[in-house]
Short mmCIF file of C-alpha atoms in Angstrom, two decimals:
data_model
loop_
_atom_site.label_atom_id
_atom_site.label_comp_id
_atom_site.label_asym_id
_atom_site.label_seq_id
_atom_site.Cartn_x
_atom_site.Cartn_y
_atom_site.Cartn_z
CA ALA A 4 20.40 2.75 15.91
CA GLN A 5 20.00 6.33 14.84
CA THR A 6 16.40 7.49 14.82
CA VAL A 7 14.35 10.65 14.49
CA THR A 8 10.92 10.92 16.08
CA GLN A 9 8.24 13.45 15.26
CA SER A 10 5.40 12.78 17.65
CA GLN A 11 2.84 15.10 16.06
CA PRO A 12 1.37 13.61 12.85
CA GLU A 13 -0.73 16.70 12.22
CA MET A 14 -1.15 20.20 13.63
CA SER A 15 -3.47 23.04 12.79
CA VAL A 16 -3.29 26.70 13.82
CA GLN A 17 -4.82 30.00 12.80
CA GLU A 18 -2.95 32.36 10.56
CA ALA A 19 -0.60 34.71 12.47
CA GLU A 20 -0.33 32.35 15.43
CA THR A 21 2.89 30.78 16.61
CA VAL A 22 3.33 27.03 16.33
CA THR A 23 6.01 24.66 17.58
CA LEU A 24 6.78 21.32 15.95
CA SER A 25 8.60 18.78 18.06
CA CYS A 26 11.44 16.49 17.10
CA THR A 27 13.62 14.17 19.12
CA TYR A 28 16.49 12.06 17.90
CA ASP A 29 18.79 9.38 19.10
CA THR A 30 22.43 8.98 18.20
CA SER A 31 25.68 8.06 19.87
CA GLU A 32 27.60 10.45 17.62
CA ASN A 33 28.88 13.71 18.99
CA ASN A 34 29.32 15.52 15.69
CA TYR A 35 26.19 15.98 13.65
CA TYR A 36 23.88 18.44 11.96
CA LEU A 37 20.15 18.85 12.34
CA PHE A 38 17.73 20.05 9.70
CA TRP A 39 14.13 20.99 9.20
CA TYR A 40 12.77 20.54 5.70
CA LYS A 41 9.41 21.71 4.40
CA GLN A 42 7.45 19.84 1.72
CA PRO A 43 4.44 21.82 0.43
CA PRO A 44 1.72 20.20 -1.70
CA SER A 45 3.92 20.75 -4.74
CA ARG A 46 6.15 18.01 -3.21
CA GLN A 47 9.33 20.09 -3.51
CA MET A 48 11.62 19.57 -0.50
CA ILE A 49 12.80 22.91 0.86
CA LEU A 50 15.42 23.46 3.54
CA VAL A 51 13.95 25.61 6.30
CA ILE A 52 16.73 25.76 8.87
CA ARG A 53 19.76 23.85 10.09
CA GLN A 54 21.68 23.59 13.32
CA GLU A 55 25.22 22.47 14.01
CA ALA A 56 25.34 20.25 17.09
CA TYR A 57 28.50 21.90 18.39
CA LYS A 58 26.82 25.31 18.47
CA GLN A 59 24.88 26.17 21.58
CA GLN A 60 23.15 29.14 20.00
CA ASN A 61 19.81 28.29 18.45
CA ALA A 62 19.57 28.87 14.71
CA THR A 63 17.07 31.39 13.37
CA GLU A 64 15.86 32.21 9.86
CA ASN A 65 13.37 35.06 9.82
CA ARG A 66 10.12 33.65 11.27
CA PHE A 67 11.66 30.23 11.84
CA SER A 68 13.73 29.36 14.88
CA VAL A 69 14.77 26.20 16.66
CA ASN A 70 15.04 25.18 20.27
CA PHE A 71 18.02 22.84 20.34
CA GLN A 72 18.47 20.91 23.57
CA LYS A 73 21.48 18.68 22.99
CA ALA A 74 21.37 16.83 26.29
CA ALA A 75 17.72 16.01 25.78
CA LYS A 76 18.30 15.29 22.07
CA SER A 77 15.47 17.60 21.18
CA PHE A 78 15.23 19.89 18.17
CA SER A 79 11.91 21.70 17.92
CA LEU A 80 10.92 24.19 15.23
CA LYS A 81 9.04 27.37 16.07
CA ILE A 82 7.18 29.24 13.38
CA SER A 83 6.17 32.74 14.36
CA ASP A 84 3.43 34.80 12.70
CA SER A 85 2.38 31.78 10.67
CA GLN A 86 1.25 32.35 7.10
CA LEU A 87 -1.00 30.37 4.77
CA GLY A 88 2.06 29.50 2.71
CA ASP A 89 3.51 27.67 5.67
CA THR A 90 0.99 24.89 5.13
CA ALA A 91 3.12 21.83 4.35
CA MET A 92 4.66 18.64 5.65
CA TYR A 93 7.62 19.37 7.88
CA PHE A 94 10.38 16.82 8.25
CA CYS A 95 13.09 16.79 10.88
CA ALA A 96 16.36 15.14 9.88
CA PHE A 97 19.92 14.77 11.01
CA MET A 98 23.24 13.93 9.41
CA THR A 99 26.31 12.57 11.16
CA GLY A 100 29.94 12.77 10.31
CA SER A 101 30.24 9.02 9.86
CA ASN A 102 28.26 9.19 6.64
CA TYR A 103 26.47 11.88 4.72
CA GLN A 104 23.04 10.36 4.76
CA LEU A 105 20.03 12.09 6.24
CA ILE A 106 18.02 10.24 8.86
CA TRP A 107 14.40 11.36 8.55
CA GLY A 108 11.49 11.71 10.90
CA ALA A 109 8.02 10.64 9.82
CA GLY A 110 6.90 14.21 9.31
CA THR A 111 4.29 16.57 10.73
CA LYS A 112 1.50 17.89 8.57
CA LEU A 113 0.98 21.56 9.41
CA ILE A 114 -2.19 23.32 8.34
CA ILE A 115 -2.49 27.09 8.64
CA LYS A 116 -6.11 28.18 8.68
CA PRO A 117 -7.23 31.60 7.46
CA GLY B 23 22.24 29.18 -5.59
CA ALA B 24 22.30 25.40 -5.03
CA VAL B 25 19.64 24.50 -7.57
CA VAL B 26 18.92 20.90 -8.42
CA SER B 27 16.92 20.10 -11.53
CA GLN B 28 15.09 16.80 -11.83
CA HIS B 29 13.51 15.65 -15.05
CA PRO B 30 10.93 14.54 -15.99
CA SER B 31 8.46 15.70 -13.37
CA ARG B 32 5.82 13.20 -14.40
CA VAL B 33 5.96 9.92 -16.28
CA ILE B 34 3.11 7.63 -17.25
CA CYS B 35 4.06 4.49 -19.12
CA LYS B 36 3.13 0.90 -19.74
CA SER B 37 4.32 -2.02 -17.69
CA GLY B 38 7.63 -3.40 -18.91
CA THR B 39 8.99 -0.04 -20.01
CA SER B 40 12.30 1.29 -18.69
CA VAL B 41 12.23 4.84 -17.41
CA LYS B 42 15.20 7.16 -16.92
CA ILE B 43 15.13 10.05 -14.45
CA GLU B 44 17.82 12.73 -14.52
CA CYS B 45 19.11 14.77 -11.62
CA ARG B 46 21.33 17.76 -12.34
CA SER B 47 23.05 20.22 -10.04
CA LEU B 48 22.85 23.46 -12.01
CA ASP B 49 25.17 25.81 -10.16
CA PHE B 50 27.41 23.63 -8.04
CA GLN B 51 29.41 20.45 -8.22
CA ALA B 52 27.89 17.50 -6.44
CA THR B 53 30.24 14.74 -5.41
CA THR B 54 27.38 12.90 -3.82
CA MET B 55 23.81 12.51 -4.96
CA PHE B 56 21.04 10.64 -3.24
CA TRP B 57 17.97 8.92 -4.62
CA TYR B 58 14.84 8.63 -2.52
CA ARG B 59 11.45 7.08 -2.92
CA GLN B 60 8.44 8.55 -1.16
CA PHE B 61 5.15 6.74 -0.67
CA PRO B 62 1.98 8.77 -0.06
CA LYS B 63 1.88 10.48 3.32
CA GLN B 64 5.22 8.99 4.31
CA SER B 65 8.73 10.21 4.79
CA LEU B 66 11.55 9.80 2.31
CA MET B 67 13.08 6.37 1.95
CA LEU B 68 16.71 6.39 0.85
CA MET B 69 17.27 4.05 -2.06
CA ALA B 70 20.91 4.65 -2.85
CA THR B 71 23.85 6.98 -2.49
CA SER B 72 25.63 7.90 -5.68
CA ASN B 73 29.22 9.10 -5.79
CA GLU B 74 30.71 10.56 -8.93
CA GLY B 75 32.84 8.08 -10.79
CA SER B 76 32.05 5.08 -8.64
CA LYS B 77 29.31 2.53 -8.16
CA ALA B 78 26.28 3.54 -6.18
CA THR B 79 25.70 2.20 -2.69
CA TYR B 80 22.24 0.69 -2.39
CA GLU B 81 20.19 0.44 0.77
CA GLN B 82 19.09 -2.94 1.99
CA GLY B 83 16.11 -4.23 0.09
CA VAL B 84 16.65 -2.07 -2.98
CA GLU B 85 17.31 -4.11 -6.12
CA LYS B 86 20.35 -2.72 -7.88
CA ASP B 87 19.45 -4.46 -11.14
CA LYS B 88 16.01 -2.91 -11.00
CA PHE B 89 17.11 0.61 -10.14
CA LEU B 90 20.22 1.44 -12.14
CA ILE B 91 22.11 4.50 -11.00
CA ASN B 92 24.79 6.29 -12.95
CA HIS B 93 26.78 9.28 -11.71
CA ALA B 94 29.13 9.99 -14.57
CA SER B 95 29.86 13.64 -13.83
CA LEU B 96 29.86 16.06 -10.93
CA THR B 97 26.59 17.57 -12.11
CA LEU B 98 24.53 14.64 -13.33
CA SER B 99 23.15 11.44 -11.87
CA THR B 100 20.53 9.23 -13.48
CA LEU B 101 18.15 6.65 -12.10
CA THR B 102 16.78 4.09 -14.53
CA VAL B 103 13.84 1.98 -13.44
CA THR B 104 14.18 -1.11 -15.61
CA SER B 105 11.19 -3.13 -16.77
CA ALA B 106 8.91 -1.06 -14.58
CA HIS B 107 5.79 -2.61 -13.08
CA PRO B 108 2.79 -1.06 -11.33
CA GLU B 109 4.38 -1.64 -7.90
CA ASP B 110 7.22 0.69 -8.97
CA SER B 111 4.75 3.56 -9.20
CA SER B 112 5.85 6.16 -6.70
CA PHE B 113 7.36 9.60 -6.18
CA TYR B 114 11.12 9.61 -6.70
CA ILE B 115 13.28 12.48 -5.44
CA CYS B 116 16.96 13.15 -5.89
CA SER B 117 19.21 15.36 -3.82
CA ALA B 118 22.75 16.60 -4.15
CA SER B 119 25.42 17.77 -1.75
CA GLN B 120 28.07 20.26 -2.66
CA SER B 121 31.52 18.84 -3.06
CA GLY B 122 34.71 20.07 -1.54
CA GLN B 123 36.16 20.22 1.91
CA GLY B 124 33.78 20.40 4.77
CA ARG B 125 31.03 18.83 2.76
CA PHE B 126 29.75 17.18 5.91
CA ASN B 127 28.13 20.46 6.85
CA GLN B 128 26.58 21.01 3.43
CA PRO B 129 22.83 20.44 3.34
CA GLN B 130 21.25 18.29 0.70
CA HIS B 131 19.46 20.24 -2.01
CA PHE B 132 16.52 18.52 -3.58
CA GLY B 133 15.07 18.22 -7.03
CA ASP B 134 11.35 18.71 -7.52
CA GLY B 135 10.73 15.00 -7.78
CA THR B 136 9.33 12.67 -10.42
CA ARG B 137 5.92 11.11 -10.17
CA LEU B 138 6.10 7.73 -11.88
CA SER B 139 2.92 5.93 -12.81
CA ILE B 140 3.10 2.48 -14.38
CA LEU B 141 -0.08 1.26 -16.01
#
């Protein structure tokens, strides 16, 4: 079975600090994509960053970067210089080539304190 | 780019009413659209996958006669909750993937969701 595990239900850091959200997954597929989505209190689901499994280089998007460890099936998200607007639920997900569905983690609630 | 519009954002209606939710891709063609249900403080639960011009594929446990999905064009999919009851109250979100070759690597773009409350 394909699964995504986010072991941190909730995290809290001070503004401007760096925070890392963990995600592990399990799949027997070799071709897949990994995603981090953000869901703020407004409930809109926003794509933060994505990573192609065949790429060794970690994806980065401004203050957001991932640490992709394919052998360990780990895909953590690092948020640098955290801002109050980063407060949200963060969901890790992956998609395989066998179908186009997203497999979701349970989510991590991130609170940025002023 | 890649904007998905979902309407309405909030619905409050009486038990027994049927409610239609629309999901539109505004600036791209979406061969595939997905409908999710999200319970409070939980992740998204996939209800069905909708492909343009064909019948939707429902996940196990989702009643197809209860949740009618239509995907008549490359930019519009609708979810109709028929004879809604209080237990159908939830947050429903749609997403769309861009069509064309290599769509496997296209992320899903989400609508803003619909909060459905059945009295």
